[in-house]
Coordinates of C-alpha atoms and ligand atoms in Angstrom, one line a residue:
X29 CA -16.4 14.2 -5.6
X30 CA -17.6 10.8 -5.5
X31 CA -19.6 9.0 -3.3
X32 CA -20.7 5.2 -2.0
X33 CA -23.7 4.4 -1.4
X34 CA -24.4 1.3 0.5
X35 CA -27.4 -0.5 1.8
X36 CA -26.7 -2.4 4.6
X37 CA -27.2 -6.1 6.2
X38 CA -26.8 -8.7 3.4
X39 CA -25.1 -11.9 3.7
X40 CA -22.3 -12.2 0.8
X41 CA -21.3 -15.4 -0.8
X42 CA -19.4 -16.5 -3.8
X43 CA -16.0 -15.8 -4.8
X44 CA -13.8 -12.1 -4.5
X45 CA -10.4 -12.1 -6.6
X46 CA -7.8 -10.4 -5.3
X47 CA -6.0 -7.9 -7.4
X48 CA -2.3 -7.2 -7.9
X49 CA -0.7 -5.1 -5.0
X50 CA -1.0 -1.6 -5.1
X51 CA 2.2 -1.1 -3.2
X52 CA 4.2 -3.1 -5.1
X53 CA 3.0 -2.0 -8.4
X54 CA 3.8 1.4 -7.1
X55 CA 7.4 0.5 -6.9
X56 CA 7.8 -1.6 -10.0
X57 CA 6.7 1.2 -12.3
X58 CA 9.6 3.5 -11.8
X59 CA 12.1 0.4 -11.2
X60 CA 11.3 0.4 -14.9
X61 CA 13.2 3.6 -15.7
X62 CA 16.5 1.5 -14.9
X63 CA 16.0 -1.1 -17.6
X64 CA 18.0 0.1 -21.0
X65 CA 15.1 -1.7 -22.9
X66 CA 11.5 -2.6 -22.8
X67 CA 9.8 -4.0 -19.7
X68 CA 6.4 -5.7 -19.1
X69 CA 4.5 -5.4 -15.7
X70 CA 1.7 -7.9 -15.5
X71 CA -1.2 -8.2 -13.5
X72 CA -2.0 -4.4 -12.5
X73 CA -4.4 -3.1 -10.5
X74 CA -6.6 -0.8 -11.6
X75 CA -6.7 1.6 -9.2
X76 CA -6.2 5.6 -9.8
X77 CA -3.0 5.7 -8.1
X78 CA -1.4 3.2 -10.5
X79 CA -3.2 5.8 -13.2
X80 CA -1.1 8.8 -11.4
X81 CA 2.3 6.6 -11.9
X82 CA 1.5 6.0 -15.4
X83 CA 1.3 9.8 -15.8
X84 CA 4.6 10.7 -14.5
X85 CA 6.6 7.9 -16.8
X86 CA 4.8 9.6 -19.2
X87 CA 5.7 13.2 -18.4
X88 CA 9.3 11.9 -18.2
X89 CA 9.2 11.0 -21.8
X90 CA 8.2 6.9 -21.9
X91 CA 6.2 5.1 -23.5
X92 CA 3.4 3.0 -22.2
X93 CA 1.2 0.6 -23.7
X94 CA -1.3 -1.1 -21.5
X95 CA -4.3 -3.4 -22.0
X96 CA -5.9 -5.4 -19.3
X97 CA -3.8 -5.3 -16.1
X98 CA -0.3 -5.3 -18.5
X99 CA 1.7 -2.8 -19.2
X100 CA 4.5 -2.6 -21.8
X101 CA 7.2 0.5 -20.7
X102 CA 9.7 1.6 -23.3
X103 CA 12.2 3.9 -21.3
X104 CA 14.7 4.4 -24.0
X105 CA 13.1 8.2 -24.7
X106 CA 13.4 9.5 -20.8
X107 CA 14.6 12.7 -19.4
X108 CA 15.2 13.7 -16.0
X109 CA 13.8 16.6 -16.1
X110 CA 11.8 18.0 -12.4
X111 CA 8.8 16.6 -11.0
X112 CA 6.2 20.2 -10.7
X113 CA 5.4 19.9 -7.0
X114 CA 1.3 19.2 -8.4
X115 CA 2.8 16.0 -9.8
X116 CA 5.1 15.0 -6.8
X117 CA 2.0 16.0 -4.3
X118 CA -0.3 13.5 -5.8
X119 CA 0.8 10.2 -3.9
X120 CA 3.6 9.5 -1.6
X121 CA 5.3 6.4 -4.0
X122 CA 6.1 9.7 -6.2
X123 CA 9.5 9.7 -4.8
X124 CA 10.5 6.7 -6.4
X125 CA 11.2 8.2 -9.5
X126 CA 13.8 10.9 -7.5
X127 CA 15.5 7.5 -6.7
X128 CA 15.4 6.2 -10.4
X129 CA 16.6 9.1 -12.0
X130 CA 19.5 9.7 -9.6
X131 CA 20.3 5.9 -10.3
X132 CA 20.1 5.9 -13.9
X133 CA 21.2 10.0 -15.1
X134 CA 22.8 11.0 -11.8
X135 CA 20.3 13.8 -11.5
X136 CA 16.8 14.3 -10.2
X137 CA 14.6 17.0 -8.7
X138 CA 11.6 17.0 -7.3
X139 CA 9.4 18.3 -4.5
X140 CA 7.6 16.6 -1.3
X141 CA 6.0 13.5 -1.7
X142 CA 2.3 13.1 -1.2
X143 CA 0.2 10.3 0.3
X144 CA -2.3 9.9 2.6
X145 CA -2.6 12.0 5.5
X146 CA -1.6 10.1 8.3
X147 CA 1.0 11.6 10.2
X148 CA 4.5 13.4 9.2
X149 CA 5.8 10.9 7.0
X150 CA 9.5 12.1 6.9
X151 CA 12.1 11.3 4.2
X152 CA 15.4 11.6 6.1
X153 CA 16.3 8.1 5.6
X154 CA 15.7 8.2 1.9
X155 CA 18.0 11.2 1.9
X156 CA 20.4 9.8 4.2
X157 CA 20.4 6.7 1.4
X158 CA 21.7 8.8 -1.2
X159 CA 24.4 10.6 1.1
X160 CA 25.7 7.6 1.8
X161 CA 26.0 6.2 -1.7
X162 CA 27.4 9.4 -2.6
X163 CA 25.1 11.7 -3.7
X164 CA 24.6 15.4 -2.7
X165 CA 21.3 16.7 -2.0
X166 CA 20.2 20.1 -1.8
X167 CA 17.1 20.8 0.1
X168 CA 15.2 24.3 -0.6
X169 CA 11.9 24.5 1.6
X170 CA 10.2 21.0 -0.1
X171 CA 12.1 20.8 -3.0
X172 CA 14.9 18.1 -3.2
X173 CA 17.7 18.9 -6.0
X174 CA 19.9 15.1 -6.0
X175 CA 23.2 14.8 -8.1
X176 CA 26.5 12.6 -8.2
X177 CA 29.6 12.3 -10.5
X178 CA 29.8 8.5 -9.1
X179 CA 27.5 6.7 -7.4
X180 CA 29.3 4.4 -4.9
X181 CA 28.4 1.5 -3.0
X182 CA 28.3 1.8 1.2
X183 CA 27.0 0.1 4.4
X184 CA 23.5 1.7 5.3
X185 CA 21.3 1.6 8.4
X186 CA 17.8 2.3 8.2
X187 CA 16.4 3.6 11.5
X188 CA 13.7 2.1 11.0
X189 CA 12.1 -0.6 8.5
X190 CA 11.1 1.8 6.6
X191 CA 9.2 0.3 3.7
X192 CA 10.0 3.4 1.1
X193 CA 13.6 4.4 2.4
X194 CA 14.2 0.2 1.7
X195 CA 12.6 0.9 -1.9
X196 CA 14.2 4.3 -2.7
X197 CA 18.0 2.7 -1.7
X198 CA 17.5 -0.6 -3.8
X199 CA 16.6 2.2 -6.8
X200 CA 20.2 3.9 -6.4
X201 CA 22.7 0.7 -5.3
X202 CA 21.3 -1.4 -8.3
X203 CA 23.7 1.1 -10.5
X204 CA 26.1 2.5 -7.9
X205 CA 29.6 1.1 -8.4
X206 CA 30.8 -2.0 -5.6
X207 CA 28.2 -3.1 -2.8
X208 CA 25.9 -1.9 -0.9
X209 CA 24.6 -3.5 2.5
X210 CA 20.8 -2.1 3.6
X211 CA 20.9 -3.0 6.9
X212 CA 17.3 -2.9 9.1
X213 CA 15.3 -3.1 5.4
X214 CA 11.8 -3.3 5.6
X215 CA 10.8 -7.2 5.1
X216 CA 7.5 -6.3 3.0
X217 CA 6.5 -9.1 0.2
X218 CA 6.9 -6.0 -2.0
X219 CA 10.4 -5.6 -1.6
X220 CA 10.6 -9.1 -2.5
X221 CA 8.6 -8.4 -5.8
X222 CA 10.9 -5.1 -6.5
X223 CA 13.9 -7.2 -5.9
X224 CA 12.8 -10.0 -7.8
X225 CA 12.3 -7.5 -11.2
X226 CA 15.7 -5.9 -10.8
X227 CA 17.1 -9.1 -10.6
X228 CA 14.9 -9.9 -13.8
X229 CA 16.9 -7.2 -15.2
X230 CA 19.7 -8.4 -14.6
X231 CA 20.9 -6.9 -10.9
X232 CA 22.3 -8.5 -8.2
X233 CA 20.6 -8.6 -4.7
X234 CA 20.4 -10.6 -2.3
X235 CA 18.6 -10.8 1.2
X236 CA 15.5 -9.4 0.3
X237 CA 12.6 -10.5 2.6
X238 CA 15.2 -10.2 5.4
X239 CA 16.8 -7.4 7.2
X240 CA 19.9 -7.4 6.0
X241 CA 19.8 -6.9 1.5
X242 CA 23.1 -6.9 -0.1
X243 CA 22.9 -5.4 -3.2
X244 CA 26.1 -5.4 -6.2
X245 CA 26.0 -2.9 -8.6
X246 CA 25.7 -3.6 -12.2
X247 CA 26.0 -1.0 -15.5
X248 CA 23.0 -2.0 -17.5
X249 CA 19.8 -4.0 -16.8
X250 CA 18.1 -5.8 -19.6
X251 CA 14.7 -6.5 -21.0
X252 CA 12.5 -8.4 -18.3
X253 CA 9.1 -8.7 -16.9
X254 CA 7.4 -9.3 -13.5
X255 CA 3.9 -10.2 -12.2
X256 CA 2.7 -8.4 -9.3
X257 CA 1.8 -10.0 -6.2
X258 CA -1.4 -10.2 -5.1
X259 CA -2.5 -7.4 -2.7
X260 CA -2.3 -8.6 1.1
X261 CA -4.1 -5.4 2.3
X262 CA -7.0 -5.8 -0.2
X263 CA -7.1 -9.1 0.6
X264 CA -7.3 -8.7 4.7
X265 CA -9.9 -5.8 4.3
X266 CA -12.4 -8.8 2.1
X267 CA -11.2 -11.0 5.0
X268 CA -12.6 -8.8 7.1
X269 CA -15.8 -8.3 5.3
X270 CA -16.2 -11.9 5.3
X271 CA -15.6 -12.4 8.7
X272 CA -18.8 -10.3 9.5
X273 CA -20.8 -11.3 6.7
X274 CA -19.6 -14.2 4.9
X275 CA -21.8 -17.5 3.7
X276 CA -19.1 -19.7 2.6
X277 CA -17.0 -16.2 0.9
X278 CA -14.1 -16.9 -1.0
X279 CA -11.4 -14.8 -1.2
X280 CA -9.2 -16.3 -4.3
X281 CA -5.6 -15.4 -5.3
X282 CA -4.1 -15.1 -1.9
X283 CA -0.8 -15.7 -0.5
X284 CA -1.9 -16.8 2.6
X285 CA 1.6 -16.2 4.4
X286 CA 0.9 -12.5 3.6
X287 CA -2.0 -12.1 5.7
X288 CA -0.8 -14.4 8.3
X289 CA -1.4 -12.4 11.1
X290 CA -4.4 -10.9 10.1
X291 CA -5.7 -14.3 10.1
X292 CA -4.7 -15.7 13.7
X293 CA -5.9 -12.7 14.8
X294 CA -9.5 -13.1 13.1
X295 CA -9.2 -17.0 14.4
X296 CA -8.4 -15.5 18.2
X297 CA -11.3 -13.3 18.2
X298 CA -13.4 -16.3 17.1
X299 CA -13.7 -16.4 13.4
X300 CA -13.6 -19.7 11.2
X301 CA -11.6 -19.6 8.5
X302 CA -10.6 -22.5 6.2
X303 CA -7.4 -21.3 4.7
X304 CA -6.2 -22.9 1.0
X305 CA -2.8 -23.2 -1.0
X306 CA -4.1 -19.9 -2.7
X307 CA -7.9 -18.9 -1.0
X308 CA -9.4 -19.2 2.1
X309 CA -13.2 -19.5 3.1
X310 CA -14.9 -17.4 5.5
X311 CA -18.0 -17.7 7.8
X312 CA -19.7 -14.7 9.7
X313 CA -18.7 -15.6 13.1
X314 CA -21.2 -16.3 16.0
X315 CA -19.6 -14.5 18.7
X316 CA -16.8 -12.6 18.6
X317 CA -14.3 -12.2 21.3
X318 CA -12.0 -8.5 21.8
X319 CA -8.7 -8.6 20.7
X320 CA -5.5 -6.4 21.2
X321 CA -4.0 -5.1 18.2
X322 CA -0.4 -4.2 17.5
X323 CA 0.6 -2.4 14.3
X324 CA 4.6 -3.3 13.5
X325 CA 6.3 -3.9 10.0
X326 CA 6.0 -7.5 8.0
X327 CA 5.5 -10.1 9.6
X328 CA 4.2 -8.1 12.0
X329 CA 0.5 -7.0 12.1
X330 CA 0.2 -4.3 9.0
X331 CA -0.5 -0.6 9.8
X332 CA -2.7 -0.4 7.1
X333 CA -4.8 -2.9 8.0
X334 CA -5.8 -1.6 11.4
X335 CA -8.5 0.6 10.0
X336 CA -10.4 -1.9 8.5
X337 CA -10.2 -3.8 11.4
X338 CA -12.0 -1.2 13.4
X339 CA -15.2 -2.1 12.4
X340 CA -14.9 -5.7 13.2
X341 CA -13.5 -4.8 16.4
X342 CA -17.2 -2.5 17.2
X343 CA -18.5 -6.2 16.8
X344 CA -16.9 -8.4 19.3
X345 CA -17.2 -8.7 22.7
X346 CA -15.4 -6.2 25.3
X347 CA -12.9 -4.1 25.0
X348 CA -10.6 -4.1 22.2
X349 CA -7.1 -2.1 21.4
X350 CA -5.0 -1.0 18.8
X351 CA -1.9 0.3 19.7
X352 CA -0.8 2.3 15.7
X353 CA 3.3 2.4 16.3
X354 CA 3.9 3.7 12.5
X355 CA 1.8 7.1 11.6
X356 CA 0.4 9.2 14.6
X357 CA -2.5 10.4 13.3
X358 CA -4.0 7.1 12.0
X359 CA -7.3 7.2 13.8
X360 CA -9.7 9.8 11.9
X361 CA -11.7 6.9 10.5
X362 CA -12.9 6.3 14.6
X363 CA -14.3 9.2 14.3
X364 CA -16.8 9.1 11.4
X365 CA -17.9 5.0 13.3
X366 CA -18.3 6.8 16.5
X367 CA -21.1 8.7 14.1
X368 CA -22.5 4.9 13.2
X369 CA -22.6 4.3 16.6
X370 CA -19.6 2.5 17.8
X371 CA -18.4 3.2 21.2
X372 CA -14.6 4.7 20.5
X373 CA -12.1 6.1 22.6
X374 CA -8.9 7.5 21.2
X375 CA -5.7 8.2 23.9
X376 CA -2.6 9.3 21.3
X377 CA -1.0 6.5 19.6
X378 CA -3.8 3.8 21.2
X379 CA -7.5 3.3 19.7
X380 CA -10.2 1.7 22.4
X381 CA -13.1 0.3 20.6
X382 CA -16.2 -1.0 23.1
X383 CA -18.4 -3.7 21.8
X384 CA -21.0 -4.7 20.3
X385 CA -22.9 -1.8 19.1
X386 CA -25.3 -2.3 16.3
X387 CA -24.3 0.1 13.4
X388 CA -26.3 2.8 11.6
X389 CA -26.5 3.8 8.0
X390 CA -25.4 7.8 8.1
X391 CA -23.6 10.5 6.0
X392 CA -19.6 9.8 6.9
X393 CA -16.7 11.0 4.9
X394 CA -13.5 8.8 3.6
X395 CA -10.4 11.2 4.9
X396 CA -7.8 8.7 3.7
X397 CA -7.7 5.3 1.8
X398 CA -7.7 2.8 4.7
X399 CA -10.0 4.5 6.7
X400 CA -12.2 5.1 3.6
X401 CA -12.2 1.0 3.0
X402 CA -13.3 1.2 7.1
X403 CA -16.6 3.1 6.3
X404 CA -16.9 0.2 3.5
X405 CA -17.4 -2.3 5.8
X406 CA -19.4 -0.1 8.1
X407 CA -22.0 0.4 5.8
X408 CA -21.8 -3.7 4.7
X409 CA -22.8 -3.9 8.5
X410 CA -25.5 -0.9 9.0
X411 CA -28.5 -0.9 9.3
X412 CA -29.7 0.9 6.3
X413 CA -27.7 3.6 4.1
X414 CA -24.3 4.5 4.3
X415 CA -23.2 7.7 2.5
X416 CA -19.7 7.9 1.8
X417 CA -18.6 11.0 0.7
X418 CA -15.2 11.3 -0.8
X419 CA -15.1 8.2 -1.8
X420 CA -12.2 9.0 -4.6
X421 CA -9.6 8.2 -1.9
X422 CA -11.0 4.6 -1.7
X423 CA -10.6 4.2 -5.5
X424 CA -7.2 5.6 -5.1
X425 CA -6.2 1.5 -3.8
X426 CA -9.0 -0.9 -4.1
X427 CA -9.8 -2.2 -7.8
X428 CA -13.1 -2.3 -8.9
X429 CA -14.3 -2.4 -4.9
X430 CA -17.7 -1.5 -6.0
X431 CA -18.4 -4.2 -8.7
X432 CA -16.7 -7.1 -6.1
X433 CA -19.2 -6.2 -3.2
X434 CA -22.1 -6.8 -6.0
X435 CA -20.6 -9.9 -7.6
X436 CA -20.8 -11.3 -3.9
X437 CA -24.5 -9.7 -3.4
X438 CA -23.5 -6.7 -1.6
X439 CA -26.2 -3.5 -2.3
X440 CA -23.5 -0.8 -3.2
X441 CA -23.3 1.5 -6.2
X442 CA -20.9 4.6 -6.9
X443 CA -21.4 8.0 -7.8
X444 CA -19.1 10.0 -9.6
Ligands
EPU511 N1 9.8 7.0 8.5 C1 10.7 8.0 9.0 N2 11.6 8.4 8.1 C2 11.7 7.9 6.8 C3 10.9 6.9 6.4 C4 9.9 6.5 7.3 O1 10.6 8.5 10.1 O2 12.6 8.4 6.1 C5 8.8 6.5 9.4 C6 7.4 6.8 9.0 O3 7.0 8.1 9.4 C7 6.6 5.7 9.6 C8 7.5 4.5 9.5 O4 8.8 5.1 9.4 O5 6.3 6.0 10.9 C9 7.3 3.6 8.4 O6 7.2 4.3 7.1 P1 7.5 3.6 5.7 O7 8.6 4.4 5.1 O8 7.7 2.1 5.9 O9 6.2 3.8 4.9 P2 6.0 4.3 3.5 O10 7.0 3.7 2.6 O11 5.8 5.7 3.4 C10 4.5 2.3 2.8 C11 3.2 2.1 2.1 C12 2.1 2.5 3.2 C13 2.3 1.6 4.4 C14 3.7 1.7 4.9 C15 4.0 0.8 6.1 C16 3.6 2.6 -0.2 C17 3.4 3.5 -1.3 N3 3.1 3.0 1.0 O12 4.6 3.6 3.1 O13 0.9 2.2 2.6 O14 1.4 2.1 5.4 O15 4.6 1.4 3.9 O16 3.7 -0.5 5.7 O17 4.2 1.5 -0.3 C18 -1.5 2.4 2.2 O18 -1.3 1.6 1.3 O19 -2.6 2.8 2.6 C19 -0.2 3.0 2.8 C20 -0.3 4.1 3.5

């Protein structure tokens, strides 16, 4: 188990770089099982759940090569052979390699997804994806068995945005004979990246970054690369940081029309913020005014951005809301600030926060990533030592978090 340790109340200055995006890098790894040759994937985090991806490419029979933040995949060796449910448990981007087996050798099996645990976090309309493109899946308790003689090209609508269904379909209808419309996609910037390597590879799809992707199937995809894009929600959670404690902070290698609406919303409560072609600079603010929160897909304001927020929110002034519309049980990090002292009130799918109420140092525990990077900032802003226990599921999606807080003049160290 590890744990953060963090002594609270400094002011941090200087410069934060923000890594590649977890999310995206997530996808792009087993996008590379399409490719009939080698592909290169620059600008990696490093982050354990990239480490977890790595392994399963692996167990499937490729080969990797990788030295600082680029990886080199040879597929040509890879078998679909299953995913052991201890593999397919350890994170919930798992499933893309169901998608880029069935795409590539018209076979996969594997078990459940993992991921976070935030609420239900249902597949139906990655399933529902492979129906319609012609697939048959056989569902035993949580295992998923996924064949097809022919994968065929179809009109498909998403229920929802669904950021993983939008993934898993691109996977399939980049090989599937004809076109395929994904109508209702998710409008993440990491489709966008995904798209943009398949394309590299030699697909064809269009639309992505809108609701509507088009997608014509092609036989064989070439030797490409792709750089990651920079991570919005490790970016937003150092905005936040510096919003509370920031002397001039600089967050560098932004895309500021990712975080958007993180921003206006840090503006609205009060916060200055000097925004750049590719950084932005960030004062503590003087006071901070409650703000109402609504969680909704890109360009909306990002789920996984709400629990950072939290702690800002136990700062301002009056009464402030977020309203989670995505995962219904996204709210356990409230639970361990209420033990720092925040004044919290949950009531089902809406979080209350009261402020502000000075923070204490104490003993909390990380239950999920987001929330985890919550506690983070909570202990930037105590008053005296934070004790984060669990502290692996931070690491599982923030690179180096611990040496960027110091390089900035934060007092945090890690424990393994
Ligand atoms: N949903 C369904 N059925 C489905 C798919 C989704 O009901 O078949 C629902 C989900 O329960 C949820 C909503 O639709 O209420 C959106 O889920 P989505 O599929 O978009 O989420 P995801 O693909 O599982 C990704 C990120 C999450 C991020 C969400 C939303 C990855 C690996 N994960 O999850 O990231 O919260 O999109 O933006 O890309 C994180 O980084 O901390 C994280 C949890």
């Amino acid at each position: 188990m590890s744990k953060i340790i963090i002594e609270g109340n400094h002011e941090l200055t200087g410069k934060i770089n923000i890594s590649g995006a977890k999310n995206s890098t997530l996808a792009l790894i087993p996008a590379a099982i399409l490719c009939d040759d080698e592909v290169t994937i620059t600008n990696v985090p490093e982050i354990s759940d990239t480490k977890a991806m790595e392994e399963i490419l692996t167990y499937l029979g490729a080969k990797l090569k990788e030295e600082k933040g680029i990886i080199t995949i040879d597929p040509k060796n890879i078998e679909s052979k299953e995913i052991p449910e201890e593999i397919s448990r350890k994170l919930r981007a798992s499933y893309y390699f169901m998608s880029a087996l069935l795409s590539k050798y018209k076979n996969a099996c594997m078990y459940f997804p993992g991921g976070c645990s935030i609420g239900s976090r249902p597949i139906d309309q990655t399933l529902k994806g492979y129906r319609a493109l012609g697939a048959t899946v056989i569902e035993e308790g949580n295992k998923y068995t996924v064949f097809a003689d022919k994968l065929i090209g179809a009109e498909i609508y998403l229920d929802m945005p669904s950021v993983g269904a939008t993934v898993n379909t691109l996977l399939v209808a980049v090989k599937a004979e004809g076109i395929t419309t994904i109508n209702n996609a998710a409008k993440e910037p990491e489709i966008v990246n995904i798209a943009t390597f398949l394309n590299n590879m030699g697909a064809n799809i269009k639309g992505a970054g809108t609701s509507i992707i088009k997608i014509e199937g092609v036989k064989n995809l070439h030797k490409a690369s792709i750089e990651v894009i920079p991570d919005r929600i490790e970016a937003g959670t150092y905005m936040i940081v510096a919003a509370l404690l920031g002397k001039d902070l600089i967050i560098e290698n932004i895309i500021p029309e990712h975080v958007e609406s993180l921003i206006l919303k840090l503006k609205e409560s009060g916060v200055k913020i000097n925004v750049n072609r590719d950084h932005c600079v960030i004062n503590k603010g003087d006071y901070l005014k409650s703000i109402k929160i609504k969680t909704l897909g890109f360009p909306g304001f990002p789920t996984d951005l709400q629990q950072p927020l939290a702690t800002f929110l136990t700062q301002c002034n009056g009464v402030s809301t977020i309203e989670e519309t995505l995962y219904e049980n996204r709210f356990k990090n409230l639970e361990q600030l209420e033990k720092m002292g925040s004044k919290v009130k949950v009531d089902v799918k809406k979080g209350y926060i009261t402020g502000p109420t000075p923070l204490k140092g104490k003993v909390v525990e990380a239950t999920d990533l987001r929330g985890g990077a919550c506690l983070v900032i909570a202990g930037l802003i105590a008053e005296g030592t934070t004790t984060i226990e669990n502290a692996e599921h931070i690491l599982r999606g923030y690179s180096n978090i611990v040496e960027k807080l110091q390089e900035v003049g934060a007092k945090i160290k890690i424990e393994q």
